[in-house]
Coordinates of C-alpha atoms and ligand atoms in Angstrom, one line a residue:
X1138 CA 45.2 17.2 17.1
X1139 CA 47.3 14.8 18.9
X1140 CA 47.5 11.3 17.7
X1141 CA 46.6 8.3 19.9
X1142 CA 45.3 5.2 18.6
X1143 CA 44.1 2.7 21.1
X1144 CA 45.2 -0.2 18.8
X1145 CA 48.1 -1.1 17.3
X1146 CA 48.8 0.5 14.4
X1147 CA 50.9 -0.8 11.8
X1148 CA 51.6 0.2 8.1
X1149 CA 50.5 -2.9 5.6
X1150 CA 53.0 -4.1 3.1
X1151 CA 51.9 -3.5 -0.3
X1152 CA 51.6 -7.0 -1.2
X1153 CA 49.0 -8.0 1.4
X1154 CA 46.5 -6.2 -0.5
X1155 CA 46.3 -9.7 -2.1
X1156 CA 45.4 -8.9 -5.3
X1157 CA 47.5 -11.8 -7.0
X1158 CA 47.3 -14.6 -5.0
X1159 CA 43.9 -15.3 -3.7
X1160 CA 45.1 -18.0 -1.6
X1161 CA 47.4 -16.2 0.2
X1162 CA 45.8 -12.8 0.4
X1163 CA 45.5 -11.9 3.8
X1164 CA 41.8 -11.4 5.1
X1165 CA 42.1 -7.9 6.4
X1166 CA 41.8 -3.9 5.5
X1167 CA 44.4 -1.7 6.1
X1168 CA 43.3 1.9 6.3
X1169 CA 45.5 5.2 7.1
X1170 CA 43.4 8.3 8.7
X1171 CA 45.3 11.2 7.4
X1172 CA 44.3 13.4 10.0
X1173 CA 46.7 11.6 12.6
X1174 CA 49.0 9.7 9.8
X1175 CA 47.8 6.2 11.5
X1176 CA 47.4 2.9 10.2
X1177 CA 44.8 0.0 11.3
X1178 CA 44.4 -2.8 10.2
X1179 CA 40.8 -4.4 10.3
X1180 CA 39.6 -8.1 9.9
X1181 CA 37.7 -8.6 6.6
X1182 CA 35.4 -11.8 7.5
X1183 CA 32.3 -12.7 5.4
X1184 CA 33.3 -10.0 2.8
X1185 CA 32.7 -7.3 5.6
X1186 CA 34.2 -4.8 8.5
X1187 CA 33.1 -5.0 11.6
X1188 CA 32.1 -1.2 11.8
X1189 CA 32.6 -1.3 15.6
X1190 CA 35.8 -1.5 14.5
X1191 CA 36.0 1.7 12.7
X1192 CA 35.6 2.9 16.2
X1193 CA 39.4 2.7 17.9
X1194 CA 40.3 5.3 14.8
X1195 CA 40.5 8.3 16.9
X1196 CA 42.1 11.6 16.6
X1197 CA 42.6 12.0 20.3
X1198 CA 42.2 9.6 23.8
X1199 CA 38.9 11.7 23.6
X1200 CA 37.5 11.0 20.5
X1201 CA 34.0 9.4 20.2
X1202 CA 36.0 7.2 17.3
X1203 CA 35.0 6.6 13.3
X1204 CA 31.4 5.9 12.4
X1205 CA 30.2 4.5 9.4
X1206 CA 27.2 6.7 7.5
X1207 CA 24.8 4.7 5.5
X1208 CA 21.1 6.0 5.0
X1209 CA 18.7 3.4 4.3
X1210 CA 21.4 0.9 5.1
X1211 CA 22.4 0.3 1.5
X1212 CA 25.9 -0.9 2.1
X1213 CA 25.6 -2.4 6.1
X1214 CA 25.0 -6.3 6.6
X1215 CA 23.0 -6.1 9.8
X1216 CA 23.2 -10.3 11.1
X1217 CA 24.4 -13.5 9.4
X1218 CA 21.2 -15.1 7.9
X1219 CA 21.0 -18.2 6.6
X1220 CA 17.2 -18.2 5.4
X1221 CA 17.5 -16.7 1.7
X1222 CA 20.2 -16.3 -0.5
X1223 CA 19.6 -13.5 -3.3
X1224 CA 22.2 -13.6 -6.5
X1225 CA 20.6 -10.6 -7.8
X1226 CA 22.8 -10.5 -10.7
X1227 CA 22.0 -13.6 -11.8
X1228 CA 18.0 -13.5 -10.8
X1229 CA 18.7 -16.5 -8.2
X1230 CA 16.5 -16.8 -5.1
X1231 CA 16.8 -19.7 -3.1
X1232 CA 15.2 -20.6 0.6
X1233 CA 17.6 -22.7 2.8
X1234 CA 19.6 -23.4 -0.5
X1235 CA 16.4 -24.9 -2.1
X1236 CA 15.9 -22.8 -5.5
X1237 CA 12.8 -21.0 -5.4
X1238 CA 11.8 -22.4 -9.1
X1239 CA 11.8 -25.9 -7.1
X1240 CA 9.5 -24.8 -4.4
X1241 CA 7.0 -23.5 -6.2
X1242 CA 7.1 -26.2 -8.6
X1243 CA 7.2 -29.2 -6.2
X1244 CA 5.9 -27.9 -2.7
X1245 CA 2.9 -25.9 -0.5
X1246 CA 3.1 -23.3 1.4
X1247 CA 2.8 -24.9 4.3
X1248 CA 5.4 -26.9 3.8
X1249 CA 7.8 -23.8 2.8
X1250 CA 7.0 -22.5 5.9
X1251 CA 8.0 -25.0 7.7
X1252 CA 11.0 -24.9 5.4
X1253 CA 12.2 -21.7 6.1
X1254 CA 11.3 -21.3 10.0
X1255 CA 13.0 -24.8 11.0
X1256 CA 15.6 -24.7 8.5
X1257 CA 15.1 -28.2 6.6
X1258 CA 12.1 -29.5 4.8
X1259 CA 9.8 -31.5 6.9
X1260 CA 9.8 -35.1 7.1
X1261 CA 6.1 -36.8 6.2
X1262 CA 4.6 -36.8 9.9
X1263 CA 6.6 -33.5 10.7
X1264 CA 4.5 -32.1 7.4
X1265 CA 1.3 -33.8 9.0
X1266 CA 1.7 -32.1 12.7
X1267 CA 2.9 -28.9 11.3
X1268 CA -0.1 -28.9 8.8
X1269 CA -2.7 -30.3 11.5
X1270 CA -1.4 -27.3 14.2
X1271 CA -2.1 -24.1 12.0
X1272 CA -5.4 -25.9 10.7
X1273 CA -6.8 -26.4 14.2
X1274 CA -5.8 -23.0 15.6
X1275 CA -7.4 -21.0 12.4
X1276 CA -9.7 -19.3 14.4
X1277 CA -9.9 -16.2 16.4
X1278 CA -11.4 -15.4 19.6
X1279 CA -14.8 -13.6 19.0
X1280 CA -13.9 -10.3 20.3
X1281 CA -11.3 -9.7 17.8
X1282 CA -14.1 -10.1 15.5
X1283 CA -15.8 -7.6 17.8
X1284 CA -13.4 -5.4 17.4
X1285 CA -12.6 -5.8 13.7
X1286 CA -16.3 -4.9 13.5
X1287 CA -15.6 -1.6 14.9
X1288 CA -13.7 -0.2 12.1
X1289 CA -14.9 2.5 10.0
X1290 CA -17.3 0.7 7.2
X1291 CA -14.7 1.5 4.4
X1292 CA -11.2 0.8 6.7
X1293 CA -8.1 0.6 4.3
X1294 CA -7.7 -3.9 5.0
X1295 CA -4.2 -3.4 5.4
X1296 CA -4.7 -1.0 8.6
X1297 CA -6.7 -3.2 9.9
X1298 CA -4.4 -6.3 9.8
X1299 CA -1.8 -3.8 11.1
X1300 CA -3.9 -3.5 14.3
X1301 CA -5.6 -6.8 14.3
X1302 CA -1.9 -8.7 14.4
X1303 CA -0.8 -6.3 17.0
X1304 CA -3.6 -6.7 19.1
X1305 CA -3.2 -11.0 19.1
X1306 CA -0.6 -9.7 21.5
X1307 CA -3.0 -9.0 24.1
X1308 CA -4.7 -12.5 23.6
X1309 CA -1.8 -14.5 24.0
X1310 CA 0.1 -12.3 26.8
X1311 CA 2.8 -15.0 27.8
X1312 CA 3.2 -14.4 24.2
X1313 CA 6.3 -12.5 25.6
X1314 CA 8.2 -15.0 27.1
X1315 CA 10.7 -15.2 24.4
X1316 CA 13.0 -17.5 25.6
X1317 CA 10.5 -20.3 26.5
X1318 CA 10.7 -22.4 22.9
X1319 CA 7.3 -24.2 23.8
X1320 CA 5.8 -20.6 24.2
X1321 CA 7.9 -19.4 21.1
X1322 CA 6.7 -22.4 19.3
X1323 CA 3.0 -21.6 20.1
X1324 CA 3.0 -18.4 19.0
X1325 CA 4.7 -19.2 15.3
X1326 CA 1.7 -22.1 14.9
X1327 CA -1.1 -19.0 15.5
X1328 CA 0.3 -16.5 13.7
X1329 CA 0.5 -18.1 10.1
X1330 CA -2.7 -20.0 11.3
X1331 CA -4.5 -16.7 11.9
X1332 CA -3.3 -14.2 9.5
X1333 CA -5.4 -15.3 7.0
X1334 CA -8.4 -15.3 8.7
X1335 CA -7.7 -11.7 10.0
X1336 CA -6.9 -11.0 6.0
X1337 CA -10.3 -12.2 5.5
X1338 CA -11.9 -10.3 8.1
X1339 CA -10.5 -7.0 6.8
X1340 CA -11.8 -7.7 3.2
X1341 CA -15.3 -8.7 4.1
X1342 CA -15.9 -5.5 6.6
X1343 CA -14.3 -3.7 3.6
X1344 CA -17.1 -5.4 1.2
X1345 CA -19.7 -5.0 3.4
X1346 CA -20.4 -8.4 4.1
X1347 CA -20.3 -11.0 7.0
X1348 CA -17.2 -12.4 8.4
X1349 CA -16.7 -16.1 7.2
X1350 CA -15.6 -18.5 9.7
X1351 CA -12.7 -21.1 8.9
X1352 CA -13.5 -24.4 7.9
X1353 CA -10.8 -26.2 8.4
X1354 CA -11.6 -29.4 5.9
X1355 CA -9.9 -26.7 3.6
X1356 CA -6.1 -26.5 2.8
X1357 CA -4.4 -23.1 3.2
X1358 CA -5.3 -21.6 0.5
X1359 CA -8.5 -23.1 -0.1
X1360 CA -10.1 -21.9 3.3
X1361 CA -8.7 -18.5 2.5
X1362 CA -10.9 -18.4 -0.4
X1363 CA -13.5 -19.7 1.2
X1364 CA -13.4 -16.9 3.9
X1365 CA -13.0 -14.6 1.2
X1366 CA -15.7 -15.3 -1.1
X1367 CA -18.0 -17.6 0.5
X1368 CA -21.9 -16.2 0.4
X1369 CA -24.7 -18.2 1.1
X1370 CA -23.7 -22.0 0.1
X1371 CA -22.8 -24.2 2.5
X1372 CA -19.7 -25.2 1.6
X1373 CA -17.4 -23.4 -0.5
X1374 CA -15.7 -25.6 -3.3
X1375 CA -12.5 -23.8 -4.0
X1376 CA -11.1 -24.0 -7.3
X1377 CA -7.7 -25.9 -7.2
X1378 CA -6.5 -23.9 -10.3
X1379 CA -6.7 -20.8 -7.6
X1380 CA -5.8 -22.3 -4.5
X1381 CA -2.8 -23.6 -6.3
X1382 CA -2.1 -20.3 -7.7
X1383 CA -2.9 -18.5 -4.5
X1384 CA -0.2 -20.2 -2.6
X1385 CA 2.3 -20.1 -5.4
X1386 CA 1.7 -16.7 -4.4
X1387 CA 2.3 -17.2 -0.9
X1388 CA 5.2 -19.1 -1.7
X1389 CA 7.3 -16.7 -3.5
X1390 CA 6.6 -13.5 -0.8
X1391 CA 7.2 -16.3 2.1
X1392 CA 10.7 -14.3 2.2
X1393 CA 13.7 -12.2 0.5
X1394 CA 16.4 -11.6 3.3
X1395 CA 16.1 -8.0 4.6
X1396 CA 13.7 -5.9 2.8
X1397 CA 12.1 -2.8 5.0
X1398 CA 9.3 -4.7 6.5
X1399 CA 12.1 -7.8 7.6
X1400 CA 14.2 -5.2 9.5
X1401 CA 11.2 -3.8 10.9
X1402 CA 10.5 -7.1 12.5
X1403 CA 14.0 -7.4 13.3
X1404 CA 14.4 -4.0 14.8
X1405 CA 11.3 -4.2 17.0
X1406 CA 11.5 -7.6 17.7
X1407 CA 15.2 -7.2 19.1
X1408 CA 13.3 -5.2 22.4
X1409 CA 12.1 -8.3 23.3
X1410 CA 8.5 -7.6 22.3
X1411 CA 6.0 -10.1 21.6
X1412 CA 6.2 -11.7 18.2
X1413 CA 2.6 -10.2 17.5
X1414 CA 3.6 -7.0 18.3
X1415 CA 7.1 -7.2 16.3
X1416 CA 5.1 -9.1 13.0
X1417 CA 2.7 -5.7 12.9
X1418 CA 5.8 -3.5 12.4
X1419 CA 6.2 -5.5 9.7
X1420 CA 2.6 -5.2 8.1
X1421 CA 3.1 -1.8 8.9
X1422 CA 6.4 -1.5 6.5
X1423 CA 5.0 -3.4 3.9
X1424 CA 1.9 -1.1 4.3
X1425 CA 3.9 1.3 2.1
X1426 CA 3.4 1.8 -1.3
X1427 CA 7.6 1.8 -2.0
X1428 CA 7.3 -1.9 -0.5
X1429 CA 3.8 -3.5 -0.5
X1430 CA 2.0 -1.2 -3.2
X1431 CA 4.2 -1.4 -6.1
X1432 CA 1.9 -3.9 -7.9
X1433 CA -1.1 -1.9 -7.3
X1434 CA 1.0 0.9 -9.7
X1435 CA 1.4 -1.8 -12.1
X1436 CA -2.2 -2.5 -12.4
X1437 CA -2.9 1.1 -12.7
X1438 CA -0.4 1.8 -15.4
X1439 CA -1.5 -0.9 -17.6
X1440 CA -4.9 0.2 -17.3
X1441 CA -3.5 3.4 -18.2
X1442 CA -1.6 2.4 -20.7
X1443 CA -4.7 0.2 -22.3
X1444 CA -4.5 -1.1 -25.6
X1445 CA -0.9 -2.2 -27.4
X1446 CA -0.7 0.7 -29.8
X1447 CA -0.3 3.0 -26.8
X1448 CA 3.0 1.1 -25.6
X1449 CA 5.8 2.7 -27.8
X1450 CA 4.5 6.4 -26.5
X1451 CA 4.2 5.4 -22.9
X1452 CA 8.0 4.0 -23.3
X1453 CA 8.8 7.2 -24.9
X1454 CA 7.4 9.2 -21.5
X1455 CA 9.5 7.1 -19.1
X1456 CA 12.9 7.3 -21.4
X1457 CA 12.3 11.0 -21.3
X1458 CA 12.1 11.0 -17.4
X1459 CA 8.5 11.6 -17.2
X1460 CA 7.3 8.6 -15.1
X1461 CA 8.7 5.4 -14.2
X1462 CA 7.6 1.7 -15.9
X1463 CA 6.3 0.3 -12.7
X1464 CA 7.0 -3.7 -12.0
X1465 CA 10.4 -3.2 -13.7
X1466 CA 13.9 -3.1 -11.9
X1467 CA 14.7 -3.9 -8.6
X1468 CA 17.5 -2.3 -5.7
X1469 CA 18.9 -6.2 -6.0
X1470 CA 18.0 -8.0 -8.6
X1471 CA 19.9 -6.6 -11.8
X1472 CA 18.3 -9.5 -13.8
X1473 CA 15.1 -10.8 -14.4
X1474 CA 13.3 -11.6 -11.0
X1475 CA 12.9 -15.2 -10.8
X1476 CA 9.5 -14.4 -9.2
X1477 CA 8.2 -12.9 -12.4
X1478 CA 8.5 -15.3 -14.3
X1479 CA 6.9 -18.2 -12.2
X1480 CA 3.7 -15.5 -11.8
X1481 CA 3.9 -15.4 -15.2
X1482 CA 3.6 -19.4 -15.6
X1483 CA 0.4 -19.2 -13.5
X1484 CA -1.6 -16.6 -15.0
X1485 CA -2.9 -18.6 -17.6
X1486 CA -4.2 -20.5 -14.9
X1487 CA -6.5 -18.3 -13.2
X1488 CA -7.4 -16.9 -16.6
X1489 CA -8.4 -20.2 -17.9
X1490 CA -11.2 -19.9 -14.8
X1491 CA -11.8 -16.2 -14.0
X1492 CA -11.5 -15.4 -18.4
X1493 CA -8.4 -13.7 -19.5
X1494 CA -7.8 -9.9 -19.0
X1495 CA -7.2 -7.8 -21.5
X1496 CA -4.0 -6.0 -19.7
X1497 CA -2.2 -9.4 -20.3
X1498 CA -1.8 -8.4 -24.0
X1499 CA -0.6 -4.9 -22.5
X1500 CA 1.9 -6.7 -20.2
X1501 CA 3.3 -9.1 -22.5
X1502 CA 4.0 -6.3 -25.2
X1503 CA 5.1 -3.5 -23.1
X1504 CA 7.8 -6.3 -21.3
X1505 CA 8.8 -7.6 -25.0
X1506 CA 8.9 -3.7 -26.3
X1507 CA 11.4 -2.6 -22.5
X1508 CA 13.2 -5.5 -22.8
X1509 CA 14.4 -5.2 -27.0
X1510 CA 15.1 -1.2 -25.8
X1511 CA 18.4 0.1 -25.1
X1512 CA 17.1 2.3 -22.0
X1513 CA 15.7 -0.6 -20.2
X1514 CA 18.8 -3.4 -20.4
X1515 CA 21.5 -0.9 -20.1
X1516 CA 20.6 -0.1 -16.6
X1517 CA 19.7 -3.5 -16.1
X1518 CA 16.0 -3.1 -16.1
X1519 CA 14.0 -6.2 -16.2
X1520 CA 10.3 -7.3 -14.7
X1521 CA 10.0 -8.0 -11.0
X1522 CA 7.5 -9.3 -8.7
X1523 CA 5.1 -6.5 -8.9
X1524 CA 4.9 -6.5 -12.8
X1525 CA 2.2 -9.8 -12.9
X1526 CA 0.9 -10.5 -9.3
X1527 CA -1.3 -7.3 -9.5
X1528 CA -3.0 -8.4 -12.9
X1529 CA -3.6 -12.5 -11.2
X1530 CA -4.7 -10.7 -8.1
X1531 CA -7.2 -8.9 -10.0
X1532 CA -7.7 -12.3 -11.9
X1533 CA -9.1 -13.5 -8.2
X1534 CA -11.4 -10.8 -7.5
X1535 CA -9.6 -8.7 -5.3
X1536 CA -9.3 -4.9 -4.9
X1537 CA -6.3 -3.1 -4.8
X1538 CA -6.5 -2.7 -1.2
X1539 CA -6.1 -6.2 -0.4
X1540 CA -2.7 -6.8 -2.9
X1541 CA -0.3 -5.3 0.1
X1542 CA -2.2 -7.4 2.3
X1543 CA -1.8 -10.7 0.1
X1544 CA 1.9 -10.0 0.1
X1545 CA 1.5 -9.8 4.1
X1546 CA 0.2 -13.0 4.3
X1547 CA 2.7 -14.6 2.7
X1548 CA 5.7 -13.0 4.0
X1549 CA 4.7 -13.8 7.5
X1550 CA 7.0 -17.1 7.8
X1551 CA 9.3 -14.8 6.5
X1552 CA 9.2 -12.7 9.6
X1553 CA 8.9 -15.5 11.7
X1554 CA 12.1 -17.3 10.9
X1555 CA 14.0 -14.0 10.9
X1556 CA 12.4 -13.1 13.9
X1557 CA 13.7 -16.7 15.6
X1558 CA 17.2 -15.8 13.8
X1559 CA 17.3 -13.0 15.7
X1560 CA 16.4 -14.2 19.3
X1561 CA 18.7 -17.2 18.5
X1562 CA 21.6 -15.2 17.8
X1563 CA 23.7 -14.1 20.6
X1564 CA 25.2 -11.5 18.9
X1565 CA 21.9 -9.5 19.0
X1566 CA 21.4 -6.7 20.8
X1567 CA 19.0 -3.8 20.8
X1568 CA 18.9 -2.7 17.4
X1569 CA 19.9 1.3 18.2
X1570 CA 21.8 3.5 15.2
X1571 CA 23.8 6.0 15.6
X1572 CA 23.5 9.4 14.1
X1573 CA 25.2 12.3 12.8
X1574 CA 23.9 15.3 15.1
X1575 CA 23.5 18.4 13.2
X1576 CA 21.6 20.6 15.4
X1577 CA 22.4 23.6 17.6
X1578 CA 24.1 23.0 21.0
X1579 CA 24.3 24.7 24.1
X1580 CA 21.4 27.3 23.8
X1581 CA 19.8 29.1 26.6
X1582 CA 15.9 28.4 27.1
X1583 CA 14.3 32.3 26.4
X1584 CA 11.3 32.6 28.3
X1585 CA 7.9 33.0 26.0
X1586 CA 7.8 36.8 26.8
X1587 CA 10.8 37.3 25.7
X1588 CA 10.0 35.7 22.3
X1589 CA 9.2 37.9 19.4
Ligands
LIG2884 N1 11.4 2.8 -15.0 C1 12.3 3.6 -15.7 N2 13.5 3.9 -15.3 C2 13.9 3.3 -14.2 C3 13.1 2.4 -13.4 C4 11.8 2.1 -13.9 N3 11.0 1.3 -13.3 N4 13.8 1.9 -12.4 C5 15.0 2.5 -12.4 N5 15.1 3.3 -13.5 C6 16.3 4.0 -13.9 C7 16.5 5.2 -13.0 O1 15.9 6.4 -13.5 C8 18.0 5.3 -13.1 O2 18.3 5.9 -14.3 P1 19.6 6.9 -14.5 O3 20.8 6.1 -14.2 O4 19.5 7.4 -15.9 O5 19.3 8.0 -13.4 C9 18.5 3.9 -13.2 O6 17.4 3.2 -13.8 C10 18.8 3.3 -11.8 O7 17.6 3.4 -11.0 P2 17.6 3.7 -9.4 O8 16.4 4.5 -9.0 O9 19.0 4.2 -9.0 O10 17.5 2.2 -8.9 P3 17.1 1.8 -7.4 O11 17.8 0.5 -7.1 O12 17.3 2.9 -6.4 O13 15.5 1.5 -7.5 C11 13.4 0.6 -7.7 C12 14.9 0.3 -7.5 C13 12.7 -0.8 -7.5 C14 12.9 1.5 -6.6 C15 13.2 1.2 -9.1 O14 13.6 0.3 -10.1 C16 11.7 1.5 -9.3 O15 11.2 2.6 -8.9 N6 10.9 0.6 -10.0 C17 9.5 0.8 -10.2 C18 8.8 0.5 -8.9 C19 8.7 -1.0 -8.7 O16 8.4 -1.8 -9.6 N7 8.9 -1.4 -7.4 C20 8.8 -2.8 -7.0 C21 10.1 -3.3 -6.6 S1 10.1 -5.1 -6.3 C22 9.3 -5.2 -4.7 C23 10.0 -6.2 -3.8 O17 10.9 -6.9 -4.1 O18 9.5 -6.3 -2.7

């Protein structure tokens, strides 16, 4: 092996490692290969290498160069982002800098939205205009209702949003003129105004029953209801206990940096697809039950679980390894999730109008009984997201099915402002990983006959 490294190579004092003096520390990374005995010395910016610059260590002129290996990405910043900041050690979410606590305390939706795709809350007309857009373009043209129609009778809602989003995409067909803001701008407006309505669709060819036009006197949330759950009056009165807790809901999945259906928007969406097209990779991600369907499990282990006087023996199974307490821990958050406990604040809420489930008492116990055991805060184990939504999505009359797709709805302005992120940013390119090939080489094709 003959050593040639393309860049200068230089070994690092001892004392830039910087350890003493923060100020002075220099902002790089010296690393030695000890197949060649070479030193390089790489910029650390933003806490990070640039792994492309792994690539100039070499072992010869030859050499493909260094790679960096990390399945499912769990050490590699893909792009700057300055949409949500995570401290997951200390539970802090924030959108834009604005703590999440504050938003769902003081704002809409809507306004979130607007929040997190344009990067500062709206002034009052910009709140109006923003609001008056995805109200008046709520509807979809008929034939996607035609072809919603043409599901199977009993079509899982979530594959059905998958395809329905995707399809918009032939609606809209300049749709894929990127670049164009005005046409970029378009396309944001329809997609929040219209997921809901396709959400709705999906659950009322699940149920059986007729699709429910928009009425857009409603708010958000409200006309989501209504397309949910309207039967035969004329106007559906939603209850602002729900609506309010519907888009707290909305709120706190309207983003959380980049989770496997936000890279999947990301990774799509940097072909230059449509944003219809790149937004169903996303429901496709979240379609999941590791990303959308965790809550579902919830549900389904407190039912299991039942009455109070079953907790300490259902603790006992998980501490011995035999199944997991579903709605606890998190890959980030090694702290309580600061969306559990807003969901928490609201359940009482929808209680107080739907009557309270039983499973609360289950929930409240088995979270008091994890959280005062050893097991559970030594690795850091607290509630997350998915320990309340699936019991106040129950609260609201819907089926399990329709939780991922709940979440979907929400987590669209998500996708949209990473998506603009991403065709803002001009260091973007195709996303494209490498790999590590470990298959045979150089084999000779052997005719069939030849084949045992
Ligand atoms: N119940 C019991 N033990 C657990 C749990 C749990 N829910 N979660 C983690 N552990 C244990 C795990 O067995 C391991 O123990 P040990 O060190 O003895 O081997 C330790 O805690 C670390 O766990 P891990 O699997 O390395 O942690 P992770 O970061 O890979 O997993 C997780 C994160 C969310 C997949 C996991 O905590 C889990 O499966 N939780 C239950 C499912 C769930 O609630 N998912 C929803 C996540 S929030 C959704 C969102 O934000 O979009």
């Amino acid at each position: 092996m003959s050593s040639a490294p393309k860049t200068e190579v230089r070994p690092a004092p001892r004392d830039d490692a910087g350890s003493g003096d923060g100020a002075a520390a220099k902002q790089t990374l010296t690393v030695t290969d000890n197949r060649t005995g070479s030193s390089y010395e790489l910029p650390i910016t933003d806490g990070t290498v640039r792994a492309l610059d792994l690539r100039q260590i070499k072992t010869a002129e030859a050499d493909f160069g260094l790679m960096a290996y990390d399945p499912a990405f769990m050490n590699t910043a893909s792009c700057r982002s300055a949409i949500t900041y995570i401290d997951g050690d200390a539970g802090v979410l924030q959108h834009r800098g604005y703590p999440i606590e504050q938003l769902c305390e003081h704002s809409t939706y809507l306004e979130v939205a607007y929040l997190i795709i344009n990067g500062e809350l709206p002034s009052r007309a910009q709140l109006e205009n923003w609001v008056h857009e995805i109200t008046v373009h709520t509807f979809v043209h008929e034939n996607v209702k035609d072809f919603m129609q043409g599901f199977r009778y009993d079509a899982n809602p979530m594959g059905m949003l998958v395809a329905s989003v995707g399809a918009l995409s032939t609606f809209y067909p300049d749709a894929n003129q990127i670049h164009d803001e005005q046409v970029r701008q378009i396309q944001i407006i329809r997609l929040l105004a219209k997921m809901p309505t396709l959400a709705a669709f999906a659950f009322r060819h699940n149920m059986g029953q007729p699709y429910v036009y928009p009425d857009n006197e409603l708010e958000y949330a409200g006309n989501f209801l209504s397309m949910m759950y309207k039967m035969t009056e004329l106007k559906y009165e939603p209850d602002p206990r729900l609506a309010r807790a519907l888009d707290v809901l909305f709120i706190l999945h309207a983003d959380h940096e980049q989770n496997a259906s936000t890279s999947a928007v990301r990774s799509v969406g940097s072909t230059q697809v449509d944003p219809y097209t790149a937004v169903a990779a996303g429901v496709a991600a979240l379609y999941g039950p590791l990303h959308g369907g965790a809550n579902e499990a919830a549900l389904r282990m407190l039912g299991r679980i039942g009455k109070v006087e079953n907790i300490p023996s259902f603790l006992d199974g998980v501490k011995a390894g035999k199944e997991r307490l579903m709605g606890f821990g998190h890959r980030v958050y090694k702290n309580y999730d600061p969306r559990a406990r807003i969901i928490r604040k609201h359940l009482d809420a929808v209680f107080e109008v739907r009557g309270r489930s039983p499973l609360l008492d289950v929930a409240v116990e088995l979270e008091k009984q994890a959280l005062a055991d050893d097991y559970f805060t030594s690795r850091k184990l607290y509630p997350n997201v998915d320990f309340y939504s699936g019991l106040i999505y129950e609260a609201l009359g819907l089926p399990v099915a329709m939780f991922p797709v709940m979440f979907a709805i929400g987590r669209t302005s998500g996708w949209i402002a990473q998506w603009l992120e991403m065709v803002g940013d001009a260091e973007q390119k195709i996303a494209r990983p490498r790999q590590i090939y470990t298959g045979d080489r150089d084999r000779d094709y052997v005719p069939l006959a030849q084949r045992d």
